[in-house]
Short mmCIF file of C-alpha atoms in Angstrom, two decimals:
data_model
loop_
_atom_site.label_atom_id
_atom_site.label_comp_id
_atom_site.label_asym_id
_atom_site.label_seq_id
_atom_site.Cartn_x
_atom_site.Cartn_y
_atom_site.Cartn_z
CA MET A 237 129.69 113.43 150.38
CA ALA A 238 131.58 113.27 146.68
CA ALA A 239 135.15 113.96 148.13
CA PRO A 240 135.21 110.90 150.32
CA LEU A 241 133.71 108.87 147.59
CA LEU A 242 136.51 110.10 145.10
CA GLU A 243 139.23 109.25 147.54
CA ASN A 244 138.10 105.92 148.32
CA LEU A 245 137.82 105.34 144.49
CA SER A 246 141.30 106.82 143.76
CA GLU A 247 142.68 104.65 146.58
CA SER A 248 141.03 101.44 145.07
CA LEU A 249 142.34 102.34 141.69
CA ALA A 250 145.80 103.44 143.00
CA ALA A 251 145.54 106.62 140.84
CA PRO A 252 145.86 110.13 141.81
CA GLU A 253 142.44 111.79 142.81
CA PRO A 254 142.96 114.33 139.90
CA ALA A 255 143.32 111.48 137.47
CA VAL A 256 140.16 109.93 138.35
CA ARG A 257 138.35 113.13 138.08
CA LEU A 258 139.49 113.63 134.75
CA LEU A 259 138.54 110.11 133.56
CA LEU A 260 135.44 110.47 135.22
CA SER A 261 134.55 113.73 133.29
CA ILE A 262 135.60 112.19 130.00
CA LEU A 263 133.24 109.45 130.55
CA ILE A 264 130.30 111.72 131.61
CA GLY A 265 130.65 113.27 128.02
CA TYR A 266 128.74 109.97 127.00
CA PRO A 267 125.51 110.43 128.92
CA CYS A 268 125.86 114.25 127.81
CA ALA A 269 125.76 113.09 124.25
CA LEU A 270 123.08 110.59 124.92
CA VAL A 271 120.77 113.59 126.44
CA TYR A 272 121.64 115.83 123.46
CA ARG A 273 120.65 113.31 121.21
CA ARG A 274 117.48 112.24 123.04
CA PHE A 275 116.10 115.35 124.25
CA LEU A 276 117.91 118.48 122.53
CA PHE A 277 118.46 117.51 118.99
CA TYR A 278 115.49 119.30 117.63
CA GLN A 279 115.72 122.28 119.92
CA PRO A 280 116.59 125.75 118.79
CA ALA A 281 120.37 126.44 118.79
CA THR A 282 119.98 128.65 121.98
CA VAL A 283 119.05 125.82 123.89
CA ILE A 284 121.79 123.64 122.33
CA HIS A 285 124.74 126.19 122.97
CA LEU A 286 123.42 126.49 126.86
CA PHE A 287 123.50 122.76 127.24
CA HIS A 288 127.10 122.46 125.77
CA THR A 289 128.07 125.62 127.89
CA PHE A 290 126.89 124.82 131.20
CA SER A 291 127.78 120.96 130.96
CA GLY A 292 131.51 122.03 130.20
CA LEU A 293 131.65 124.58 132.64
CA ALA A 294 130.24 121.87 135.15
CA LEU A 295 133.00 119.60 134.32
CA ALA A 296 135.44 122.27 134.41
CA ALA A 297 134.22 123.29 137.96
CA PHE A 298 134.31 119.48 139.04
CA ASN A 299 138.12 119.11 138.11
CA PHE A 300 139.43 122.63 138.68
CA GLY A 301 137.11 124.37 141.03
CA PRO A 302 137.08 128.27 140.85
CA GLN A 303 140.08 128.07 138.61
CA ILE A 304 137.45 128.02 135.71
CA TYR A 305 137.79 131.74 135.53
CA HIS A 306 140.70 131.27 133.49
CA SER A 307 139.12 129.69 130.46
CA ALA A 308 136.05 132.13 130.94
CA LEU A 309 138.25 135.28 130.48
CA CYS A 310 139.99 133.82 127.66
CA VAL A 311 136.81 133.07 125.68
CA LEU A 312 135.41 136.45 126.31
CA VAL A 313 138.42 138.51 125.49
CA GLN A 314 138.58 136.16 122.09
CA PHE A 315 134.95 137.09 121.66
CA LEU A 316 135.74 140.83 121.93
CA MET A 317 138.46 140.64 119.77
CA LEU A 318 136.44 139.16 117.00
CA ARG A 319 133.57 141.66 117.63
CA LEU A 320 135.58 144.78 117.97
CA MET A 321 138.50 144.29 115.76
CA GLY A 322 137.22 142.83 112.82
CA ARG A 323 138.60 140.26 109.79
CA THR A 324 142.15 141.83 110.21
CA VAL A 325 145.55 140.39 110.38
CA THR A 326 145.76 142.44 113.60
CA THR A 327 143.10 140.23 115.16
CA VAL A 328 144.86 137.20 114.16
CA LEU A 329 148.10 138.28 115.76
CA SER A 330 146.41 140.04 118.88
CA SER A 331 144.48 136.51 119.54
CA PHE A 332 147.79 134.52 118.90
CA THR A 333 149.73 136.58 121.22
CA PHE A 334 147.02 136.81 124.11
CA GLN A 335 146.04 133.54 124.44
CA MET A 336 149.65 131.85 124.01
CA VAL A 337 150.93 134.34 126.77
CA TYR A 338 148.24 133.61 128.95
CA LEU A 339 148.81 130.08 128.35
CA LEU A 340 152.67 130.35 128.97
CA ALA A 341 152.07 132.40 132.05
CA GLY A 342 149.86 129.81 133.46
CA TYR A 343 152.73 127.30 132.78
CA TYR A 344 155.17 129.46 134.51
CA TYR A 345 153.15 130.04 137.54
CA THR A 346 151.96 126.57 138.11
CA ALA A 347 154.74 124.37 136.91
CA THR A 348 156.32 121.81 139.12
CA GLU A 349 158.75 118.87 138.28
CA GLU A 350 155.81 116.30 137.63
CA TYR A 351 152.94 115.92 135.48
CA ASP A 352 150.04 117.62 137.13
CA ILE A 353 146.56 117.74 136.23
CA LYS A 354 145.51 121.38 136.73
CA TRP A 355 143.56 124.09 134.84
CA THR A 356 146.76 124.71 131.94
CA MET A 357 145.64 121.12 130.68
CA PRO A 358 142.19 122.20 129.23
CA GLN A 359 143.72 125.46 128.72
CA CYS A 360 146.24 124.48 125.77
CA VAL A 361 143.29 122.60 124.30
CA LEU A 362 141.21 125.90 124.36
CA THR A 363 144.36 127.94 123.11
CA LEU A 364 144.44 126.19 119.91
CA LYS A 365 140.64 126.61 119.49
CA LEU A 366 140.45 130.04 120.04
CA VAL A 367 143.56 131.04 118.26
CA GLY A 368 142.11 128.60 115.12
CA LEU A 369 138.74 130.50 115.43
CA SER A 370 140.52 134.00 114.87
CA TYR A 371 142.16 132.44 111.54
CA ASP A 372 138.69 130.93 110.35
CA TYR A 373 136.99 134.34 110.94
CA TYR A 374 139.91 136.21 109.05
CA ASP A 375 139.63 133.56 106.02
CA GLY A 376 135.79 134.23 106.30
CA GLY A 377 136.58 137.80 104.65
CA LYS A 378 138.90 136.67 101.87
CA GLU A 379 137.44 135.65 98.30
CA PRO A 380 137.07 132.27 97.76
CA SER A 381 139.82 131.87 95.26
CA GLN A 382 142.16 132.86 97.87
CA LEU A 383 141.38 129.71 99.89
CA THR A 384 142.79 126.48 100.15
CA SER A 385 140.07 123.72 100.22
CA GLU A 386 140.97 123.21 104.03
CA GLN A 387 140.14 126.85 104.67
CA LYS A 388 137.02 127.00 102.76
CA LEU A 389 135.65 124.09 104.82
CA SER A 390 136.29 126.13 108.12
CA ALA A 391 136.03 129.69 107.11
CA LEU A 392 133.46 131.70 108.91
CA PRO A 393 130.90 133.88 106.87
CA SER A 394 129.81 135.80 109.90
CA VAL A 395 131.07 136.85 113.55
CA PRO A 396 129.65 134.16 115.90
CA SER A 397 127.75 134.97 118.96
CA LEU A 398 129.15 134.99 122.58
CA LEU A 399 126.96 132.10 123.44
CA GLU A 400 128.00 130.32 120.33
CA VAL A 401 131.35 130.69 121.04
CA CYS A 402 131.22 129.63 124.48
CA GLY A 403 129.24 126.27 123.49
CA PHE A 404 132.00 125.65 120.95
CA SER A 405 134.65 126.50 123.56
CA TYR A 406 132.96 124.15 126.72
CA PHE A 407 131.55 121.43 124.36
CA TYR A 408 131.77 118.39 126.74
CA GLY A 409 133.41 116.06 124.00
CA GLY A 410 136.24 118.14 123.53
CA PHE A 411 137.05 120.76 126.20
CA LEU A 412 139.20 118.73 128.70
CA VAL A 413 141.71 116.46 126.41
CA GLY A 414 140.48 117.33 122.96
CA PRO A 415 140.12 116.92 119.98
CA GLN A 416 140.35 119.95 118.02
CA PHE A 417 137.50 120.94 115.56
CA THR A 418 136.38 123.99 113.95
CA LEU A 419 133.43 126.30 114.56
CA ARG A 420 132.02 125.45 111.44
CA SER A 421 132.16 121.80 112.43
CA TYR A 422 130.36 122.79 115.69
CA GLN A 423 127.75 125.07 113.92
CA LYS A 424 126.89 121.98 111.70
CA LEU A 425 126.63 120.02 114.65
CA VAL A 426 124.05 122.28 116.32
CA ALA A 427 122.39 122.59 113.14
CA GLY A 428 121.59 118.73 112.94
CA GLU A 429 123.59 118.47 109.56
CA LEU A 430 126.48 115.89 110.97
CA SER A 431 124.36 112.74 110.55
CA ASP A 432 123.97 110.00 108.30
CA CYS A 433 120.14 110.42 108.73
CA PRO A 434 119.40 114.25 107.54
CA GLY A 435 117.44 115.92 109.96
CA LYS A 436 117.54 112.91 112.68
CA PRO A 437 120.13 111.85 115.12
CA PRO A 438 122.99 109.87 113.93
CA ASN A 439 123.16 106.16 113.86
CA SER A 440 126.29 106.37 115.82
CA VAL A 441 125.93 104.39 118.76
CA LEU A 442 127.69 101.50 117.37
CA PRO A 443 130.95 103.37 116.09
CA ALA A 444 130.78 105.33 119.51
CA THR A 445 130.67 101.98 121.45
CA LYS A 446 133.64 100.57 119.35
CA ARG A 447 135.85 103.76 120.07
CA PHE A 448 135.06 103.66 123.82
CA ALA A 449 135.63 99.72 123.88
CA LEU A 450 139.07 100.42 122.30
CA GLY A 451 140.04 103.22 124.35
CA PHE A 452 138.94 101.07 127.36
CA LEU A 453 141.17 98.50 126.33
CA CYS A 454 144.18 100.72 126.17
CA LEU A 455 143.15 102.25 129.59
CA VAL A 456 143.29 98.83 130.98
CA ILE A 457 146.61 97.82 129.62
CA TYR A 458 148.04 101.30 130.96
CA ALA A 459 146.50 100.51 134.28
CA ILE A 460 148.33 96.83 134.59
CA PHE A 461 151.51 97.64 133.17
CA SER A 462 152.38 101.17 133.94
CA PRO A 463 153.02 100.41 137.76
CA TYR A 464 156.04 98.16 136.45
CA TYR A 465 157.45 100.83 134.22
CA PRO A 466 157.58 104.01 136.22
CA ASP A 467 159.02 107.03 135.07
CA SER A 468 160.77 107.46 138.52
CA TYR A 469 162.54 104.03 138.03
CA PHE A 470 164.74 105.73 135.43
CA LEU A 471 166.34 107.95 138.37
CA THR A 472 166.91 105.03 140.72
CA ASP A 473 170.46 103.40 141.45
CA GLU A 474 168.87 100.14 140.36
CA TYR A 475 168.28 100.97 136.93
CA ASP A 476 171.90 102.34 136.78
CA ALA A 477 173.16 99.06 138.01
CA GLN A 478 171.21 97.00 135.25
CA PRO A 479 173.26 95.83 131.89
CA PHE A 480 172.91 98.33 129.29
CA TRP A 481 170.66 95.86 127.25
CA TYR A 482 168.33 95.67 130.10
CA ARG A 483 168.08 99.74 130.36
CA CYS A 484 167.46 99.87 126.65
CA VAL A 485 164.75 97.33 126.69
CA PHE A 486 163.14 99.03 129.82
CA LEU A 487 163.20 102.16 127.75
CA LEU A 488 161.66 100.61 124.87
CA LEU A 489 158.78 98.90 127.01
CA TRP A 490 158.22 102.16 129.19
CA ALA A 491 157.88 104.01 125.88
CA LYS A 492 155.03 101.69 124.30
CA ILE A 493 153.12 101.59 128.03
CA ILE A 494 153.26 105.28 128.78
CA LEU A 495 151.84 106.50 125.38
CA TYR A 496 148.60 104.22 126.35
CA LYS A 497 147.81 107.14 128.76
CA TYR A 498 147.11 109.47 125.96
CA VAL A 499 145.72 107.05 123.43
CA SER A 500 142.89 105.88 126.16
CA CYS A 501 141.67 109.46 126.80
CA TRP A 502 141.79 110.40 123.35
CA VAL A 503 140.10 107.30 122.06
CA ILE A 504 137.43 107.32 124.91
CA ALA A 505 136.69 110.99 124.21
CA GLU A 506 136.78 110.45 120.37
CA GLY A 507 133.70 108.04 121.22
CA VAL A 508 131.83 110.99 122.89
CA CYS A 509 132.16 113.20 119.55
CA ILE A 510 130.90 110.49 117.67
CA LEU A 511 127.92 109.76 119.80
CA SER A 512 126.96 113.39 119.62
CA GLY A 513 127.42 113.51 115.77
CA LEU A 514 130.36 115.59 115.63
CA GLY A 515 132.68 112.63 114.58
CA TYR A 516 130.54 112.40 111.42
CA ASN A 517 132.83 112.72 108.34
CA GLY A 518 130.57 111.90 105.26
CA VAL A 519 130.60 109.19 102.83
CA VAL A 520 133.47 107.45 101.33
CA ASP A 521 133.15 104.72 98.99
CA GLY A 522 129.39 104.36 99.94
CA GLU A 523 130.37 103.76 103.66
CA HIS A 524 129.57 106.40 106.50
CA LYS A 525 132.79 107.44 108.00
CA TRP A 526 132.92 108.79 111.62
CA ASP A 527 136.46 109.79 111.96
CA ALA A 528 136.36 113.51 111.67
CA CYS A 529 137.39 113.82 115.37
CA ALA A 530 139.89 110.96 115.56
CA ASN A 531 142.83 111.85 117.30
CA MET A 532 144.61 108.54 116.96
CA LYS A 533 144.94 105.97 114.23
CA VAL A 534 145.25 103.04 116.56
CA TRP A 535 146.12 100.09 114.17
CA VAL A 536 148.84 102.27 112.39
CA PHE A 537 150.13 103.43 115.56
CA GLU A 538 150.50 99.78 116.71
CA THR A 539 151.88 98.34 113.60
CA THR A 540 153.88 100.96 111.86
CA PRO A 541 157.91 100.55 111.83
CA LEU A 542 158.53 104.18 111.06
CA PHE A 543 158.93 106.86 112.98
CA GLY A 544 156.86 109.34 110.61
CA GLY A 545 154.05 106.67 110.94
CA THR A 546 153.87 106.94 114.45
CA ILE A 547 153.95 110.71 114.56
CA SER A 548 151.02 110.91 111.87
CA SER A 549 148.96 108.43 113.90
CA PHE A 550 149.37 110.19 117.22
CA ASN A 551 147.28 113.28 118.53
CA ILE A 552 146.37 113.73 114.77
CA ASN A 553 144.03 116.98 115.16
CA THR A 554 146.73 118.77 116.95
CA ASN A 555 149.21 118.07 114.39
CA ALA A 556 146.48 118.96 111.81
CA TRP A 557 145.91 122.29 113.66
CA ALA A 558 149.78 122.92 113.58
CA ALA A 559 150.00 122.03 109.86
CA ARG A 560 147.02 124.30 109.03
CA HIS A 561 147.61 127.29 110.93
CA VAL A 562 151.44 127.26 111.52
CA PHE A 563 153.34 125.28 108.79
CA LYS A 564 151.12 126.18 105.96
CA ARG A 565 150.90 129.85 107.12
CA LEU A 566 154.55 129.96 106.86
CA LYS A 567 154.68 129.29 103.03
CA PHE A 568 156.21 132.74 102.48
CA LEU A 569 159.54 131.75 103.94
CA GLY A 570 159.93 129.67 100.93
CA ASN A 571 161.48 126.85 103.02
CA LYS A 572 159.96 123.68 104.08
CA SER A 573 162.51 122.79 106.57
CA LEU A 574 162.53 126.31 108.13
CA SER A 575 158.55 126.09 108.23
CA HIS A 576 158.89 122.56 109.96
CA VAL A 577 161.24 124.03 112.58
CA ALA A 578 159.17 126.85 113.50
CA THR A 579 156.21 124.82 113.70
CA LEU A 580 158.13 122.34 116.07
CA LEU A 581 159.01 125.39 118.11
CA PHE A 582 155.53 126.54 118.57
CA LEU A 583 154.29 122.83 119.74
CA THR A 584 157.33 122.92 122.07
CA PHE A 585 156.13 126.37 124.12
CA TRP A 586 152.64 124.98 123.49
CA HIS A 587 153.40 121.92 125.67
CA GLY A 588 155.11 124.04 128.33
CA LEU A 589 158.44 125.53 129.38
CA HIS A 590 160.45 122.76 130.73
CA SER A 591 163.66 122.06 128.89
CA GLY A 592 162.63 118.51 128.23
CA TYR A 593 159.85 119.82 125.62
CA LEU A 594 162.65 121.77 123.75
CA LEU A 595 164.73 118.53 123.76
CA CYS A 596 162.16 116.17 122.69
CA PHE A 597 160.72 118.34 119.58
CA SER A 598 164.25 119.12 118.57
CA MET A 599 165.02 115.53 118.44
CA GLU A 600 161.94 114.61 116.60
CA PHE A 601 163.05 116.86 113.71
CA PHE A 602 166.55 115.26 113.61
CA ILE A 603 165.16 111.61 113.95
CA ILE A 604 162.47 112.52 110.93
CA THR A 605 165.42 114.00 108.86
CA VAL A 606 167.48 110.69 109.39
CA GLU A 607 164.49 108.48 108.58
CA ARG A 608 163.82 110.27 105.17
CA GLN A 609 167.50 109.71 104.42
CA ALA A 610 167.18 106.31 104.99
CA LEU A 611 163.96 105.60 103.24
CA ALA A 612 165.33 107.57 100.13
CA LEU A 613 168.46 105.29 100.09
CA VAL A 614 166.34 102.36 100.19
CA ARG A 615 163.86 103.35 97.65
CA ASP A 616 166.66 104.48 95.37
CA SER A 617 168.95 101.40 95.70
CA PRO A 618 167.65 98.53 93.80
CA LEU A 619 169.89 96.16 96.21
CA LEU A 620 168.42 97.72 99.38
CA SER A 621 164.78 97.66 97.58
CA LYS A 622 165.11 93.93 96.78
CA LEU A 623 166.28 93.16 100.31
CA ALA A 624 163.64 95.16 101.77
CA ASN A 625 161.18 93.17 99.63
CA SER A 626 162.36 89.70 99.92
CA ALA A 627 161.72 86.77 102.35
CA LEU A 628 163.71 88.54 105.02
CA TYR A 629 161.28 91.21 105.33
CA PRO A 630 159.55 89.62 108.41
CA LEU A 631 162.96 89.82 110.20
CA ILE A 632 163.73 93.19 109.13
CA TYR A 633 160.35 94.16 110.31
CA VAL A 634 160.94 92.88 113.92
CA VAL A 635 164.36 94.84 113.81
CA GLN A 636 162.91 97.99 112.68
CA GLN A 637 160.21 97.72 115.32
CA PHE A 638 162.56 97.24 118.01
CA LEU A 639 164.79 100.18 116.72
CA HIS A 640 161.66 102.34 116.19
CA TRP A 641 160.43 101.94 119.85
CA LEU A 642 163.72 101.93 121.33
CA PHE A 643 164.30 105.46 119.58
CA MET A 644 160.81 106.61 120.05
CA GLY A 645 161.14 106.24 123.86
CA TYR A 646 164.47 108.04 123.57
CA PRO A 647 163.01 111.59 122.88
CA LEU A 648 160.18 110.81 125.21
CA VAL A 649 162.55 110.52 127.97
CA PRO A 650 162.83 114.29 128.43
CA PHE A 651 159.18 115.14 127.39
CA CYS A 652 158.16 112.96 130.44
CA LEU A 653 160.76 113.93 132.77
CA PHE A 654 160.84 117.38 132.11
CA THR A 655 164.00 118.76 133.85
CA TYR A 656 167.60 118.65 132.55
CA ASP A 657 168.84 117.12 135.70
CA LYS A 658 166.67 114.23 135.46
CA TRP A 659 166.86 113.42 131.36
CA LEU A 660 170.42 114.28 131.45
CA LYS A 661 171.12 111.44 134.18
CA VAL A 662 169.12 108.95 132.08
CA TYR A 663 170.91 109.90 128.97
CA SER A 664 174.05 109.46 130.83
CA SER A 665 173.29 106.05 132.14
CA ILE A 666 172.71 104.60 128.55
CA TYR A 667 175.83 106.46 127.03
CA PHE A 668 173.93 109.11 125.08
CA CYS A 669 173.39 106.18 122.40
CA GLY A 670 170.35 107.65 120.58
CA HIS A 671 172.36 110.88 120.02
CA VAL A 672 175.51 109.06 118.99
CA PHE A 673 173.40 106.68 116.64
CA PHE A 674 171.46 109.50 114.90
CA LEU A 675 174.23 111.84 114.62
CA LEU A 676 176.28 109.10 112.75
CA ALA A 677 173.41 108.12 110.66
CA PHE A 678 172.99 111.94 109.49
CA LEU A 679 176.41 112.20 108.44
CA ILE A 680 177.05 108.93 106.84
CA LEU A 681 173.80 108.18 104.97
CA PRO A 682 174.15 110.84 102.44
CA TYR A 683 177.73 109.72 101.40
CA ILE A 684 176.41 106.02 101.34
CA ARG A 685 173.20 107.14 98.95
CA LYS A 686 175.94 108.58 96.92
CA ALA A 687 178.19 105.65 96.60
CA LEU A 688 175.06 103.34 95.89
CA VAL A 689 172.73 105.43 93.74
CA PRO A 690 174.02 107.45 90.65
CA LYS A 691 173.18 110.99 90.67
CA LYS A 692 170.52 111.03 88.06
CA GLU A 693 168.49 108.11 89.73
CA ARG A 694 168.07 109.71 93.23
CA SER A 695 164.86 110.69 94.02
CA PRO A 696 164.18 114.03 96.19
CA THR A 697 163.94 113.41 99.96
CA LYS A 698 160.42 114.10 100.87
CA GLN A 699 159.37 117.01 103.07
CA ASP A 700 156.16 117.61 104.80
#
């Protein structure tokens, strides 16, 4: 009975059935959170873990059928590693190796040339959760003086139970598309500590509703405009026949629209976390904050004219995870650029094995490097600083936004088209303009800075 209904619904929405299943599953998180608040908030931890485990497994089975055994196996292996290997570097390395190899094997055996919704999608979210769990358990065995403030918040004082790990892994608000959160945060949720009213369900209905409404708006925008900007159009003779300016503008608008697919899912999922209480982030300046699970800063995403601003406002929890568990753990290398490259390389393979991912993240590093050079030049040059803050700023802002989204779309082409024959065709049709632009900027900007700014007045270029 359910299958014909889903078929009819997907036909009505002109969307693939797996996408409809995924969206329905994210939305089902809201009634699950309401059940937790109304009936389970005061129940023992065991009951809550069971509810989170079986509700998440049900959603997984609804989307992926018997393939849920992949996630179940990885959760079980991770638990056994913690129990049998203890708080050792070997545990962390074994966890990292097993979870990543399993994920990459999944990519290898299931990959196609299209974006498919299959079991590897939640598996990549779970991989970060479980690897992060091993780090947090390892950190829990260190002296507090050896930990950073971030590590102190997430470090685990004792080994979790299997049921606890299952509840954490399959929590309905984050299993399918994220966000990332730590086991310590999950433990606080189960203990009823994540609330603006201690000992009572949080007053989070209104902030959750706001995030749902914003996510739904982004979903509507994507549903309306995405048919006019399909990925497949890049590969048509019609696109090749268009004037150069048209091809560039299409690329810009396509990039803006395609990202709403991710924004909508993340913001709606964040609403589920807020409703349950997991999104509670304490009090700041006398105001209760609900952004602990925020994966998007939508206002920054929409208004920033900088590449760095877009990256910092997009997929926040994944970026924070990579910074905490990869970038900062590579401090021993003594080189931030090298740590940055290694982090982007990790994110490349975490996303998949297609060549498009490698090109996308390598271009991200290149673009961010050029942007830092440009910002340092403007900051250090009195003439350029004065111009940037003059009455011409609105015009400068419009030009910045145009270039910003044009060259945000540029690395998104291989990210979304995957294979080299496709993205190479698109880049050829626009004469590799992004490569030429950033290569020239990378080579020329340092000389312009030397010419305009005396050495003693130059500020260091910021590194992450």
